[in-house]
Every structure is written in C-alpha cells, then in structure tokens.
Coordinates of C-alpha atoms in Angstrom, one line a residue:
Chain A
M21 CA -75.9 57.3 -60.5
Q22 CA -72.7 58.7 -62.1
Y23 CA -74.3 62.2 -62.2
R24 CA -75.3 62.0 -58.5
L25 CA -71.8 61.2 -57.5
I26 CA -70.3 64.1 -59.5
L27 CA -72.9 66.5 -58.0
L28 CA -72.1 65.3 -54.4
I29 CA -68.3 65.8 -55.0
S30 CA -69.0 69.3 -56.5
I31 CA -71.1 70.3 -53.5
L32 CA -68.4 69.1 -51.1
F33 CA -65.7 71.1 -52.9
V34 CA -67.9 74.3 -52.9
S35 CA -68.6 73.9 -49.2
I36 CA -65.0 73.7 -48.4
G37 CA -64.2 76.9 -50.3
V38 CA -67.2 78.9 -49.0
I39 CA -67.5 78.0 -45.3
P40 CA -64.6 79.6 -43.4
C41 CA -62.8 77.6 -40.8
A42 CA -63.3 79.0 -37.3
A43 CA -59.9 78.1 -36.0
D44 CA -57.7 79.0 -39.0
T45 CA -57.5 82.7 -39.9
G46 CA -55.9 81.7 -43.3
L47 CA -53.0 84.0 -42.7
N48 CA -49.9 83.3 -44.8
L49 CA -46.7 84.6 -43.1
R50 CA -44.3 85.4 -45.9
H51 CA -41.4 86.8 -43.9
A52 CA -40.6 87.3 -40.3
L53 CA -37.3 88.5 -38.8
I54 CA -35.7 90.6 -36.2
A55 CA -33.8 93.7 -37.4
E56 CA -32.2 96.8 -36.1
D57 CA -34.7 99.1 -37.8
V58 CA -37.3 99.5 -40.5
E59 CA -36.7 102.0 -43.3
M60 CA -39.1 102.5 -46.2
S61 CA -41.2 99.6 -44.9
R62 CA -38.2 97.3 -45.2
P63 CA -36.2 95.8 -42.3
V64 CA -32.6 97.0 -41.9
R65 CA -29.7 94.8 -40.8
P66 CA -31.6 91.7 -39.9
A67 CA -29.6 89.4 -37.5
V68 CA -29.9 87.0 -34.6
I69 CA -27.4 88.8 -32.3
F70 CA -27.7 92.5 -31.5
P71 CA -25.5 94.6 -29.3
V72 CA -27.5 96.4 -26.6
S73 CA -26.0 99.6 -27.9
V74 CA -28.3 99.6 -30.9
G75 CA -31.0 100.9 -28.5
R76 CA -34.0 99.2 -30.0
I77 CA -34.9 96.2 -32.1
V78 CA -37.7 95.5 -34.5
C79 CA -39.7 92.4 -35.2
F80 CA -40.8 92.6 -38.8
S81 CA -43.5 90.4 -40.3
S82 CA -45.0 90.3 -43.8
F83 CA -48.2 88.6 -44.8
D84 CA -50.0 87.9 -48.1
S85 CA -53.3 86.2 -49.0
I86 CA -55.1 88.1 -46.3
R87 CA -58.8 87.6 -47.0
N88 CA -60.2 90.1 -44.5
D89 CA -58.8 92.8 -42.3
T90 CA -57.5 91.1 -39.2
A91 CA -54.8 91.4 -36.6
I92 CA -51.8 89.5 -35.2
Y93 CA -49.8 89.6 -32.0
H94 CA -46.1 90.1 -31.5
V95 CA -45.3 88.5 -28.1
W96 CA -41.9 89.4 -26.8
Y97 CA -40.1 87.2 -24.2
Y98 CA -36.9 87.8 -22.4
R99 CA -35.8 84.3 -21.5
D100 CA -39.2 82.8 -20.5
K101 CA -40.5 86.1 -19.1
L102 CA -43.2 87.9 -21.0
V103 CA -42.0 91.5 -21.8
S104 CA -44.6 92.8 -24.2
K105 CA -47.6 91.7 -26.3
K106 CA -48.4 94.0 -29.2
K107 CA -51.5 93.8 -31.3
L108 CA -50.8 94.7 -35.0
V109 CA -53.5 95.3 -37.7
L110 CA -53.3 93.5 -41.0
K111 CA -55.2 94.6 -44.1
A112 CA -56.1 92.6 -47.1
P113 CA -54.7 91.4 -49.4
Q114 CA -51.1 91.7 -48.2
W115 CA -49.6 93.7 -45.4
S116 CA -46.3 94.2 -43.6
T117 CA -46.1 95.3 -40.0
Y118 CA -43.6 95.5 -37.1
S119 CA -43.3 96.0 -33.4
I120 CA -40.4 97.7 -31.6
V121 CA -38.8 97.0 -28.2
E122 CA -36.5 99.6 -26.6
L123 CA -33.4 98.0 -25.1
R124 CA -31.9 98.7 -21.7
A125 CA -28.5 97.7 -20.4
N126 CA -29.9 94.8 -18.4
D127 CA -31.7 93.3 -21.4
K128 CA -28.7 91.2 -22.4
G129 CA -29.5 87.6 -22.9
P130 CA -31.7 85.3 -25.0
W131 CA -35.0 86.7 -26.4
R132 CA -37.8 85.3 -28.5
V133 CA -40.8 86.8 -30.3
E134 CA -43.8 84.6 -30.9
I135 CA -46.0 85.8 -33.8
R136 CA -49.6 84.6 -33.1
D137 CA -52.9 85.2 -34.8
T138 CA -56.1 86.4 -33.2
N139 CA -56.9 82.8 -32.2
E140 CA -53.5 82.7 -30.3
M141 CA -52.3 80.2 -32.9
L142 CA -48.5 80.3 -33.1
L143 CA -47.4 81.3 -36.6
K144 CA -43.7 81.6 -36.0
T145 CA -41.1 82.0 -33.2
L146 CA -38.1 84.2 -33.8
R147 CA -35.1 83.7 -31.5
F148 CA -32.2 86.1 -31.0
S149 CA -29.8 87.4 -28.4
I150 CA -28.9 90.8 -27.0
T151 CA -25.2 91.0 -26.2
E152 CA -22.7 93.7 -25.1
Chain B
M15 CA -34.4 50.4 50.1
M16 CA -33.1 53.3 48.0
G17 CA -30.4 51.0 46.5
M18 CA -33.0 48.4 45.7
N19 CA -35.2 51.0 44.0
A20 CA -32.3 52.2 42.0
L21 CA -31.5 48.7 41.0
I22 CA -35.1 48.0 39.9
T23 CA -35.2 51.3 38.0
F24 CA -31.9 50.4 36.3
L25 CA -33.1 46.8 35.4
L26 CA -36.3 48.2 34.0
S27 CA -34.4 50.7 31.9
L28 CA -32.5 47.9 30.1
T29 CA -33.6 46.9 26.7
W30 CA -33.2 43.5 25.1
Q31 CA -30.6 45.1 22.9
D32 CA -28.5 46.0 26.0
V33 CA -28.7 42.5 27.2
V34 CA -27.7 41.0 23.9
D35 CA -25.0 43.6 23.5
V36 CA -23.3 42.7 26.8
L37 CA -23.8 38.9 26.3
L38 CA -22.4 38.9 22.8
C39 CA -19.4 41.0 23.7
S40 CA -18.7 38.9 26.7
Y41 CA -18.7 35.8 24.6
I42 CA -16.4 37.4 22.1
V43 CA -13.9 38.3 24.8
F44 CA -14.2 34.8 26.3
R45 CA -13.6 33.2 22.9
L46 CA -10.6 35.5 22.4
Y47 CA -9.2 34.2 25.7
I48 CA -9.8 30.6 24.7
L49 CA -8.2 31.0 21.3
F50 CA -5.2 33.0 22.4
R51 CA -4.5 31.6 25.9
G52 CA -1.0 30.3 26.4
T53 CA 0.2 32.6 23.6
A54 CA 2.0 35.9 23.8
V55 CA -0.9 37.6 22.1
L56 CA -3.1 37.2 25.2
R57 CA -0.3 38.6 27.4
V58 CA 0.0 41.6 25.1
L59 CA -3.8 42.1 25.0
V60 CA -3.8 42.1 28.8
G61 CA -1.0 44.6 28.7
I62 CA -3.0 46.9 26.4
L63 CA -6.0 46.6 28.6
L64 CA -3.9 47.7 31.6
L65 CA -2.6 50.6 29.6
V66 CA -6.1 51.7 28.8
I67 CA -7.1 51.5 32.5
V68 CA -3.9 53.5 33.5
Q69 CA -4.7 56.0 30.8
R70 CA -8.3 56.5 32.2
C71 CA -6.8 56.9 35.7
T72 CA -4.2 59.5 34.6
T73 CA -7.0 61.4 32.8
F74 CA -9.1 61.3 35.9
V75 CA -6.3 62.5 38.1
G76 CA -5.3 65.2 35.5
L77 CA -1.9 64.0 34.4
V78 CA -2.1 65.5 31.0
L79 CA 1.2 64.5 29.5
T80 CA 1.2 60.9 30.8
S81 CA -2.4 60.4 29.6
W82 CA -1.5 61.7 26.2
A83 CA 1.6 59.5 26.0
I84 CA -0.2 56.4 27.1
Q85 CA -3.0 57.1 24.7
G86 CA -0.4 57.3 21.9
I87 CA 1.2 54.0 23.0
T88 CA -2.1 52.3 23.2
A89 CA -3.1 53.3 19.7
A90 CA 0.2 52.2 18.4
A91 CA 0.1 48.9 20.3
A92 CA -3.2 48.0 18.8
L93 CA -1.6 48.3 15.4
I94 CA 1.7 46.6 16.5
I95 CA -0.2 43.6 17.9
I96 CA -1.6 42.9 14.5
V97 CA 1.8 43.2 12.8
V98 CA 3.9 41.4 15.3
F99 CA 1.5 38.5 16.0
R100 CA 0.2 38.1 12.5
N101 CA 1.5 34.6 12.4
E102 CA -0.3 33.6 15.6
I103 CA -3.5 35.2 14.4
R104 CA -3.2 33.6 11.0
S105 CA -2.5 30.2 12.4
I106 CA -5.6 30.4 14.6
L107 CA -7.8 31.6 11.8
Q108 CA -6.4 29.2 9.2
A109 CA -5.9 26.1 11.3
R110 CA -9.4 26.0 12.8
N111 CA -12.7 26.0 11.1
L112 CA -15.4 28.4 12.0
T113 CA -17.1 26.1 14.4
A114 CA -13.8 25.7 16.3
I115 CA -13.4 29.4 16.5
L116 CA -16.9 30.1 17.6
W117 CA -17.7 27.1 19.7
G118 CA -14.7 24.6 19.8
S119 CA -14.0 22.9 23.0
P120 CA -10.9 24.3 24.6
V121 CA -10.1 21.0 26.5
K122 CA -7.2 19.3 24.8
E123 CA -6.0 15.8 25.0
R124 CA -2.8 16.2 27.0
R125 CA -2.1 12.6 27.9
A126 CA 0.8 11.1 25.9
P127 CA 0.3 7.5 24.8
I128 CA 2.9 5.9 27.1
T129 CA 2.7 2.4 25.6
T130 CA 3.3 3.7 22.1
I131 CA 6.2 5.7 23.3
V132 CA 7.8 2.8 25.2
E133 CA 7.4 0.5 22.3
S134 CA 8.8 3.1 19.9
L135 CA 11.8 3.7 22.2
R136 CA 12.4 0.0 22.5
E137 CA 12.4 -0.4 18.7
L138 CA 14.7 2.6 18.3
A139 CA 17.1 1.0 20.8
H140 CA 16.9 -2.3 19.1
K141 CA 17.7 -0.7 15.7
R142 CA 20.6 1.3 17.3
C143 CA 18.9 4.4 16.2
G144 CA 19.9 7.4 18.4
A145 CA 17.0 9.4 19.9
L146 CA 16.3 12.1 22.4
L147 CA 12.8 12.7 23.7
V148 CA 11.9 15.7 25.9
F149 CA 8.8 15.5 28.2
P150 CA 8.5 19.1 29.6
G151 CA 7.5 19.6 33.2
N152 CA 6.1 22.8 34.5
N153 CA 9.2 24.9 33.5
D154 CA 9.2 26.8 30.3
L155 CA 11.8 25.4 27.9
S156 CA 11.6 28.2 25.3
D157 CA 14.6 30.1 26.8
I158 CA 16.8 27.1 27.3
T159 CA 16.3 25.1 24.2
H160 CA 17.0 26.4 20.7
G161 CA 16.3 25.7 17.1
G162 CA 14.1 22.9 15.9
E163 CA 11.1 22.8 13.7
P164 CA 7.4 22.7 14.7
V165 CA 6.0 19.4 13.5
D166 CA 2.8 19.0 15.6
C167 CA 2.4 15.4 14.8
H168 CA 0.5 12.5 16.2
I169 CA 2.6 10.0 18.2
S170 CA 2.9 6.5 16.6
R171 CA 5.7 4.0 16.2
D172 CA 6.2 5.0 12.6
T173 CA 6.3 8.8 13.3
M174 CA 8.7 8.3 16.2
I175 CA 11.0 6.1 14.1
S176 CA 10.8 8.5 11.1
V177 CA 11.8 11.5 13.3
F178 CA 15.0 9.8 14.5
W179 CA 15.8 8.0 11.3
P180 CA 19.4 8.9 10.3
G181 CA 18.2 10.2 6.9
N182 CA 15.9 12.7 8.5
P183 CA 17.4 16.2 8.7
L184 CA 15.9 16.6 12.2
H185 CA 17.1 13.4 13.6
D186 CA 20.2 14.9 15.4
G187 CA 18.2 17.1 17.7
A188 CA 15.6 16.3 20.4
A189 CA 11.9 15.8 19.9
V190 CA 9.6 17.5 22.4
I191 CA 6.5 15.6 23.4
Q192 CA 3.7 17.9 24.5
D193 CA 0.0 17.5 24.9
G194 CA 0.2 14.0 23.6
R195 CA 1.9 15.1 20.3
I196 CA 5.3 15.6 18.9
S197 CA 5.3 19.4 19.0
R198 CA 8.9 20.1 17.8
A199 CA 11.8 18.1 16.4
G200 CA 15.5 18.9 15.8
V201 CA 15.6 20.9 19.1
V202 CA 19.1 21.8 20.5
L203 CA 19.4 21.2 24.2
P204 CA 22.0 22.7 26.6
V205 CA 24.9 20.3 27.3
S206 CA 25.8 19.3 30.8
N207 CA 29.3 20.4 32.0
R208 CA 29.7 17.7 34.6
G209 CA 33.1 16.0 34.6
D210 CA 32.2 12.9 36.6
L211 CA 30.1 11.3 33.8
P212 CA 31.1 7.8 32.8
S213 CA 32.8 7.6 29.4
C214 CA 30.0 5.5 28.1
Y215 CA 27.7 8.5 27.9
G216 CA 28.1 10.5 24.8
T217 CA 26.9 14.0 23.7
R218 CA 23.3 12.9 23.5
H219 CA 23.4 11.9 27.2
R220 CA 25.1 15.1 28.1
A221 CA 22.4 17.1 26.3
A222 CA 19.7 15.1 28.1
L223 CA 21.4 15.7 31.5
G224 CA 22.0 19.4 30.6
L225 CA 18.2 20.0 30.3
A226 CA 17.4 17.8 33.3
E227 CA 19.8 19.9 35.4
R228 CA 18.2 23.1 34.5
T229 CA 14.5 22.2 34.4
D230 CA 12.0 19.7 35.7
A231 CA 11.7 18.0 32.3
L232 CA 12.1 14.3 31.8
V233 CA 14.5 13.5 28.9
I234 CA 14.9 10.0 27.5
A235 CA 18.1 9.3 25.4
V236 CA 18.5 6.2 23.2
S237 CA 22.2 5.3 22.7
E238 CA 23.2 4.8 19.1
E239 CA 26.3 2.8 20.1
R240 CA 25.0 0.6 22.9
G241 CA 21.3 0.5 22.0
S242 CA 20.4 1.3 25.6
I243 CA 17.8 3.7 27.0
T244 CA 18.7 6.3 29.6
A245 CA 16.5 8.7 31.4
A246 CA 17.7 12.1 32.6
V247 CA 15.6 13.5 35.4
E248 CA 16.2 16.0 38.2
G249 CA 19.9 16.3 37.3
H250 CA 20.5 12.5 37.3
L251 CA 21.0 9.9 34.6
V252 CA 19.1 6.6 35.2
D253 CA 19.7 3.6 33.0
I254 CA 16.4 2.0 32.0
T255 CA 16.4 -1.7 32.6
D256 CA 13.1 -2.8 31.2
D257 CA 9.9 -1.5 29.6
T258 CA 8.0 -1.6 32.9
H259 CA 10.6 0.7 34.5
L260 CA 10.3 3.1 31.6
S261 CA 6.5 3.1 31.6
R262 CA 6.5 3.7 35.4
M263 CA 8.9 6.6 35.0
L264 CA 6.9 8.2 32.2
E265 CA 3.7 7.6 34.1
Q266 CA 5.1 9.3 37.2
H267 CA 6.4 12.3 35.2
L268 CA 3.2 12.7 33.2
N269 CA 1.0 12.3 36.2
R270 CA 3.0 15.1 38.0
T271 CA 2.9 17.5 35.1
S272 CA -0.2 16.4 33.1
P273 CA -3.8 16.8 34.1
S274 CA -4.8 14.7 37.0
H275 CA -8.1 12.9 37.3
D276 CA -9.7 16.1 38.6
E277 CA -8.2 18.3 35.9
P278 CA -11.4 18.4 33.8
L279 CA -13.1 19.9 36.9
R280 CA -10.3 22.4 37.4
E281 CA -10.3 23.2 33.7
R282 CA -14.1 23.8 33.9
R283 CA -13.7 26.0 36.9
R284 CA -11.0 27.9 35.0
L285 CA -13.3 28.4 32.0
I286 CA -16.2 29.6 34.3
A287 CA -13.8 32.1 35.9
A288 CA -12.7 33.3 32.5
A289 CA -16.3 33.6 31.4
C290 CA -17.2 35.5 34.5
A291 CA -14.2 37.8 34.1
S292 CA -15.1 38.5 30.5
F293 CA -18.7 39.3 31.6
V294 CA -17.5 41.6 34.3
L295 CA -15.0 43.3 32.0
V296 CA -17.7 43.9 29.3
C297 CA -20.2 45.1 31.9
I298 CA -17.7 47.7 33.1
T299 CA -16.9 48.8 29.6
W300 CA -20.6 48.9 28.7
F301 CA -21.4 51.0 31.8
S302 CA -18.6 53.4 31.0
F303 CA -20.0 53.8 27.5
T304 CA -23.7 53.9 28.1
R305 CA -24.2 55.0 31.7
G306 CA -21.7 57.9 31.9
T307 CA -22.6 61.5 32.2
D308 CA -25.3 62.4 29.7
I309 CA -24.4 65.2 27.2
F310 CA -26.3 66.8 24.4
M311 CA -25.4 67.7 20.9
A312 CA -27.1 69.3 17.9
L313 CA -26.7 67.6 14.5
D314 CA -28.0 68.8 11.1
I315 CA -29.1 65.7 9.3
P316 CA -30.2 65.7 5.7
L317 CA -33.7 64.3 5.0
E318 CA -33.9 61.0 3.2
Y319 CA -37.0 60.3 1.1
I320 CA -37.9 56.7 0.7
N321 CA -40.6 54.7 -1.1
R322 CA -41.2 57.4 -3.6
D323 CA -43.6 56.5 -6.4
P324 CA -41.4 56.4 -9.6
L325 CA -44.1 58.4 -11.4
L326 CA -43.8 61.3 -8.9
D327 CA -40.9 63.7 -8.3
I328 CA -40.1 66.0 -5.5
V329 CA -40.6 69.5 -6.7
D330 CA -40.0 71.4 -3.5
A331 CA -39.6 70.8 0.2
S332 CA -39.8 73.2 3.1
A333 CA -36.6 71.8 4.6
N334 CA -33.7 69.8 3.2
S335 CA -32.4 68.9 6.7
V336 CA -33.5 68.7 10.2
R337 CA -31.7 69.8 13.4
L338 CA -31.7 67.0 15.9
H339 CA -30.8 67.6 19.5
V340 CA -29.5 64.3 20.7
G341 CA -28.3 63.1 24.0
G342 CA -26.6 60.1 25.6
S343 CA -23.5 59.0 27.4
G344 CA -20.6 61.3 26.9
S345 CA -18.5 58.6 25.2
L346 CA -21.3 57.7 22.8
V347 CA -22.3 61.2 21.9
K348 CA -18.7 62.3 21.4
S349 CA -18.1 59.5 19.0
L350 CA -21.3 60.2 17.1
S351 CA -21.0 61.4 13.5
P352 CA -23.8 62.7 11.3
E353 CA -23.3 59.7 8.9
Q354 CA -24.6 57.4 11.7
V355 CA -27.9 59.3 11.9
H356 CA -30.7 59.0 9.3
V357 CA -34.0 60.8 9.1
Q358 CA -36.3 59.1 6.6
I359 CA -39.5 60.4 5.3
D360 CA -41.8 57.7 3.9
L361 CA -43.4 58.9 0.7
R362 CA -45.4 55.6 0.2
N363 CA -48.8 57.4 0.7
A364 CA -47.8 60.7 -0.8
S365 CA -49.9 62.2 -3.6
P366 CA -49.2 64.9 -6.2
G367 CA -49.3 68.4 -4.6
L368 CA -48.5 69.5 -1.1
N369 CA -47.8 66.8 1.5
T370 CA -47.0 67.5 5.1
F371 CA -45.0 65.0 7.1
S372 CA -44.4 65.2 10.8
I373 CA -41.0 64.1 11.9
S374 CA -41.0 61.8 15.0
T375 CA -38.5 59.5 16.6
E376 CA -39.9 56.6 14.5
Q377 CA -38.4 58.2 11.4
I378 CA -35.0 58.7 13.0
K379 CA -32.4 56.0 13.0
L380 CA -29.8 56.5 15.7
P381 CA -27.0 54.3 17.0
P382 CA -27.9 52.4 20.2
G383 CA -27.6 54.4 23.4
I384 CA -28.4 57.8 21.8
F385 CA -31.8 59.4 22.2
V386 CA -33.5 62.4 20.6
K387 CA -34.4 65.4 22.7
K388 CA -35.8 67.8 20.1
I389 CA -36.5 67.9 16.4
E390 CA -36.4 71.1 14.4
P391 CA -38.6 71.5 12.4
A392 CA -41.1 69.0 13.7
S393 CA -42.7 68.7 10.2
V394 CA -41.8 69.1 6.6
D395 CA -43.9 70.2 3.6
V396 CA -43.0 68.3 0.4
I397 CA -44.5 69.2 -3.0
L398 CA -44.7 66.2 -5.3
D399 CA -45.6 66.3 -9.0
V400 CA -46.3 63.8 -11.7
I401 CA -43.4 63.1 -14.0
V402 CA -44.1 64.0 -17.7
Q403 CA -42.2 64.3 -20.9
K404 CA -42.1 67.4 -23.1
R405 CA -40.1 68.3 -26.2
L406 CA -38.5 71.7 -25.7
P407 CA -36.8 73.9 -28.3
V408 CA -33.2 74.8 -27.6
Q409 CA -31.9 78.4 -28.0
A410 CA -28.3 79.6 -28.2
D411 CA -27.3 81.9 -25.4
W412 CA -24.8 84.3 -27.0
V413 CA -22.7 86.6 -24.8
G414 CA -19.8 89.0 -25.2
K415 CA -19.2 91.6 -27.8
L416 CA -19.3 90.8 -31.5
P417 CA -16.8 92.9 -33.6
H418 CA -18.9 95.9 -34.8
R419 CA -18.1 95.2 -38.4
L420 CA -19.8 91.8 -38.3
V421 CA -23.4 90.6 -38.1
I422 CA -24.5 87.1 -37.2
Q423 CA -27.4 86.8 -39.6
E424 CA -28.6 83.3 -39.1
C425 CA -28.2 80.6 -36.5
T426 CA -29.6 77.1 -36.5
L427 CA -29.3 74.4 -33.9
E428 CA -29.0 70.7 -34.4
P429 CA -31.0 69.1 -32.8
A430 CA -33.5 72.0 -32.6
D431 CA -35.3 70.5 -29.6
L432 CA -34.8 67.9 -26.9
L433 CA -37.1 65.5 -25.2
I434 CA -37.1 66.3 -21.5
E435 CA -38.6 64.6 -18.4
G436 CA -39.6 66.2 -15.2
P437 CA -42.3 67.3 -12.8
Q438 CA -45.4 68.4 -14.7
Q439 CA -45.6 71.8 -13.0
I440 CA -42.0 72.7 -13.8
L441 CA -42.3 71.5 -17.3
A442 CA -45.5 73.5 -17.9
D443 CA -43.6 76.7 -17.0
T444 CA -40.5 75.8 -19.1
T445 CA -40.8 76.7 -22.7
T446 CA -37.2 76.9 -23.9
L447 CA -33.9 75.3 -23.1
Y448 CA -30.8 77.4 -23.4
T449 CA -27.3 76.4 -24.2
E450 CA -24.3 77.3 -22.1
K451 CA -23.1 80.8 -22.8
I452 CA -21.4 81.1 -26.2
P453 CA -18.9 83.9 -26.4
V454 CA -19.1 86.0 -29.6
D455 CA -15.9 88.1 -29.1
T456 CA -13.6 85.9 -31.1
I457 CA -16.0 85.1 -34.0
E458 CA -14.7 86.3 -37.3
Q459 CA -16.5 84.1 -39.8
S460 CA -19.3 81.6 -40.2
G461 CA -18.8 78.3 -38.4
T462 CA -20.1 75.5 -36.2
I463 CA -19.7 74.9 -32.5
T464 CA -21.0 72.2 -30.2
V465 CA -22.2 73.3 -26.8
P466 CA -23.9 71.7 -23.9
V467 CA -27.5 72.5 -23.0
V468 CA -28.2 73.8 -19.5
L469 CA -31.0 71.7 -17.9
P470 CA -33.0 73.4 -15.2
P471 CA -32.9 71.7 -11.8
S472 CA -35.2 68.6 -11.5
L473 CA -35.4 68.3 -15.3
R474 CA -33.5 65.6 -17.1
L475 CA -32.9 64.5 -20.6
V476 CA -34.9 61.4 -21.7
S477 CA -32.3 60.1 -24.0
G478 CA -29.4 61.1 -26.2
S479 CA -26.7 63.8 -25.7
D480 CA -27.2 67.0 -23.9
R481 CA -25.0 68.8 -26.5
V482 CA -26.2 70.7 -29.6
T483 CA -24.4 71.8 -32.6
V484 CA -24.8 75.5 -33.4
H485 CA -24.4 76.6 -37.1
F486 CA -24.0 80.3 -37.6
T487 CA -23.7 82.6 -40.6
V488 CA -21.6 85.7 -40.3
Q489 CA -21.8 88.7 -42.6
S490 CA -20.1 92.0 -42.9
R491 CA -22.3 94.8 -41.4
D492 CA -21.9 96.8 -44.7
T493 CA -23.4 94.0 -46.9
S494 CA -26.3 93.3 -44.5
Q495 CA -27.7 96.8 -44.6
E496 CA -31.1 95.8 -45.9
Y497 CA -33.2 92.7 -46.1

C-alpha cells in the first residue's frame, strides 16, 4: 500500500515536469526597461522621462530559462492608442532583445510598452513619458 | 349669432384650471378686502390698483415718460405698503387664526350693551369717580382726538370702573366705545371755548362739549365733584336725570349710528357686491394675461432624464437640449423664463444600448397658458450602458523640460491603481488613468509629490481619494550612462 502511494506521487511529479502547459510559455523576464539606446547589447541611460530631442527610445527586455526558441511582443502605446506592435525572437536558453520607436515632436506625453508572450499574456508593463 | 358662437367657442376653450384659477384669485382678493376694509391698507391698495390702470392707459396712448414714472412709483409703492403698514398686516396675521383669515365671518357685533354701560356709569357717579365716554357717530374722530391707548376690551362693569379708577394711568382721558367694545382709553378731546357755560361744569364737561360741537358723537361725562351724569350731544350739554333717560339717549344714538335691524341684509349685499367686484377684477386681469395678443418665442431647454435604472448610465445622447417654440399671451410669454420649462425623458423602460425617445407635449412641463408650437429635435437618441467597476493603473503625466544634466530613472505611484466605476463600454476602452500634468522643469533631486488623478468624463472613483503620491528618483546624466 505504501509502495503504491509513493509510485502514484512519483508519476504525478514526472507528469508535471514533462507535459508542457499550453497557456504558459515558461518565459522568465529578467529585466525590462526603457532606455535612450542600446550599446554592446546593453541599454544606455535607462529612465522614465525622455526629452523628445533624444530622437528615439528603446524598450529593452532580457529573458533567461528559455526552453525553446520562441517570440515575444513589444506593444507600444501613446496614451491608450496603439502605436506599434513588434514581434521579437527569443532563443534558448537566455536572450536579450529590444524594439525601437522613433520620436516626433508631437509624441510628447505618457507612453507605455506592454511586453507579451506569444499567447498574448502580459509579462510586464513599462510606463514612461516623453517631454520637451 | 356671431357673438353667441364666439362665446360658446370661448367657453369650450376654458379648462378646469382656468376656472379654478379665476375663482381662487377672486376669493383671495375678496378675503383681502374683508381683512383690510376700514383700514388705510385697503385705500392704499386701491390707489396702487388705480396707478396700474393709469399706467396701462398711458402705455396704450404712448406717454412714454409718464408710463415709466408711474411704473416706478407702482413698484416702489408695493414695497412701501409692506414697510409702512407692517403693523396692520402683522396685527391681522397675528390676531386671527387661519380659519378667521380664510373663512372668518366679517360681520361684527356692533351693538353696545346699553344696560351694562348705564349701570357702570351710575356706579361711577355714585363713587364720585370722574369718567368720560365717547360714542362716535358717523364722523371720523381720528383727526380731532389725540393720544390714548388701544385697549380693545370687552364692556363690563368691572372694566368700565377699572378704566376710570383714579389709580389707572388712563383714567384722565376719555374712553371710546366702538363696536360694542372699549376701543381706546386715555383719549384727549378738544375743549369747548364757550363762555356761557355754568361754573358747575369743569374741564371734563368742556371736553365732552368740545367733541360734541365738532362731531356727531355722543359724549357722556361723569362729574367727580357732584357725582352727576351729563351728556354732550349736537353741541349741547344735557343733565341726565335718571337711568331711563340715559338708556333712551344711548338707544337713540346707537340706533342712529349702529346697524339697524336691516343692517345684516345691507351687510350681506355689501359683501356680495365686494365678491362680484373681486370676480370682475380678477376676470379682467385674467383676460389681460391669458387672452391678449399671442406671441411666440424659442427657448433652449436642457433635457432632464428621469427614472433611470441605477445600474445603467447615460453614455451618450444625440442632444443635450431641445429648442421649443412656445406661444401664448404676450404678458405670459414675456414673463416666461427657461427655468419654468422642463422637458423630461422617462428612462423607466430604457435598456442598455441605443434608445430612441420621441419628444412630445406630454414630456414638456409648461406654465399655464403657454403652449408648444414646435419641438426641435422631435426625438433624441440615448445610449445607456451597464455600470461596472474596474481597477485601473495610474500613470504620471510628466510635462516640461527636465534639466539636461538630470535623468529621472525611476518613478512609482502610491496607490498604483484605483477602483473606478462607470459605463461598461467606456471602461472597456480605458486602460490607464493619468495624473494631472506634473512639471519637471524645477526638479533638481529625488522627491515625492502628491497630484490628483484626472478621471475621464462619466467615470467616477468608487471610494478613497483621487490623489496619488508620486515618488521619483533623480540621477545625474553622467552616472546613469549604462544599465
């Protein structure tokens, strides 16, 4: 009876580890931030307020524990209006990627970037402002 | 025949409100007459009424300046009447109960109790207590007599003796008997200048004669020294020999001046005449208001939504107001203001989504005498939605120009989100709440500020404050080169 119980529990644990969850892509977002630029695969001058004069901004995201090659989305919003949705590839086992938005004079105001996986699950929301 | 047709048409056009309106106002005018008759207030009211009539006439004729001046005087007079006659108005409102004001019988007991008076005078004479009683005739005594205090007291032996008791401050003057009551006491009478009066008559007799010479009043004097009773009437002094003589004299005088046996009939006729006059006056006024030349006017009236389900909210409406083309008598339309008109849309049967309501005269509330000619627009589309709650994140809305050497590297808000209530459709499209604009020009170092959150129209906070605290971290641009 005791052996049967141990066997059942073992099967249960093995099942959980082997069968992938359909909804969860298992991505682990290590870092995500908005910066002025990316140099040598590293974000430069991360901030939450950027003058429009910087010309462009970058959403940088870094993942680890990637089991299989997959993709994520950087969805850019100006106020509540969708500006851009960028698909970015991720490669196992860890990967950093970024998307860029060019700024124009009338882009001043509050922005946000939603980082979503291929199932459209929200991983993180980054909020920032473009000022004069 | 034409006239008869016009009369029938007019009678058929009357509503029950018109009839009640005229009857009610007639009764009010009639009651005002009853309450204020015999007082100066009524005379002044009649004067104001005449002024209004004259003003209308001068306007009709085209006397601009006169009309303008009379209008000003009338307006001022209405105010002055309240100020000047405040005591009379107050005494009527205070002294009578509501029933007396609305319904009270105007017929007064005017007959003086002769027997009581005779007995009282006899007792005063017996006690050698000087007294002076005035029984006014038809002449007004107000310009001839002076001073005195209103006492308005019931006549009895005790009250009569108290009034003339030497300890009473009013005992020196005369007491006026009017409408079966002692109306005033301590009244000063004019003194006769006659030189042929016997020396036995003192000042009290001279005063009695003085008033009898000037008016048709009967004055009875009781001598303090001799204990005799003397009557002054029609400029003569008559010594009263016995009570029968006094009673007869009083009876004659009061019969002449007081209501006769057919007085109730006359009084009733007078009241009927007053009621008819009130009715006619109100009818004329009513006609001038409601049956004058019709004029039209356009009014923009805001729509009022009533009986809304608390779980539904109005998201949008095709119109916020309607233009009503209304008509009616010139006087009524000119005095009409938009606040008196209401257009109500009943949302009792409304459902979420688009609802179209036609606007008809049933939804329009107008003062009496005004009618609607045209409604623009004739219908209104209202979008209703279910009220839901949603927790929304709050984001700082930075503006201005941050000094170039600085970088705001981090910003957190407390609370980070707020629970909001509003129409489902609007909340579905709203993903973020923003603060009021926060200027960055003056920021030099890390800090904290509290700012209000801007709520979009038709959304409201479920509970708590609409302010959030913003914590921000400032770094030098040089030290924040790389992450």
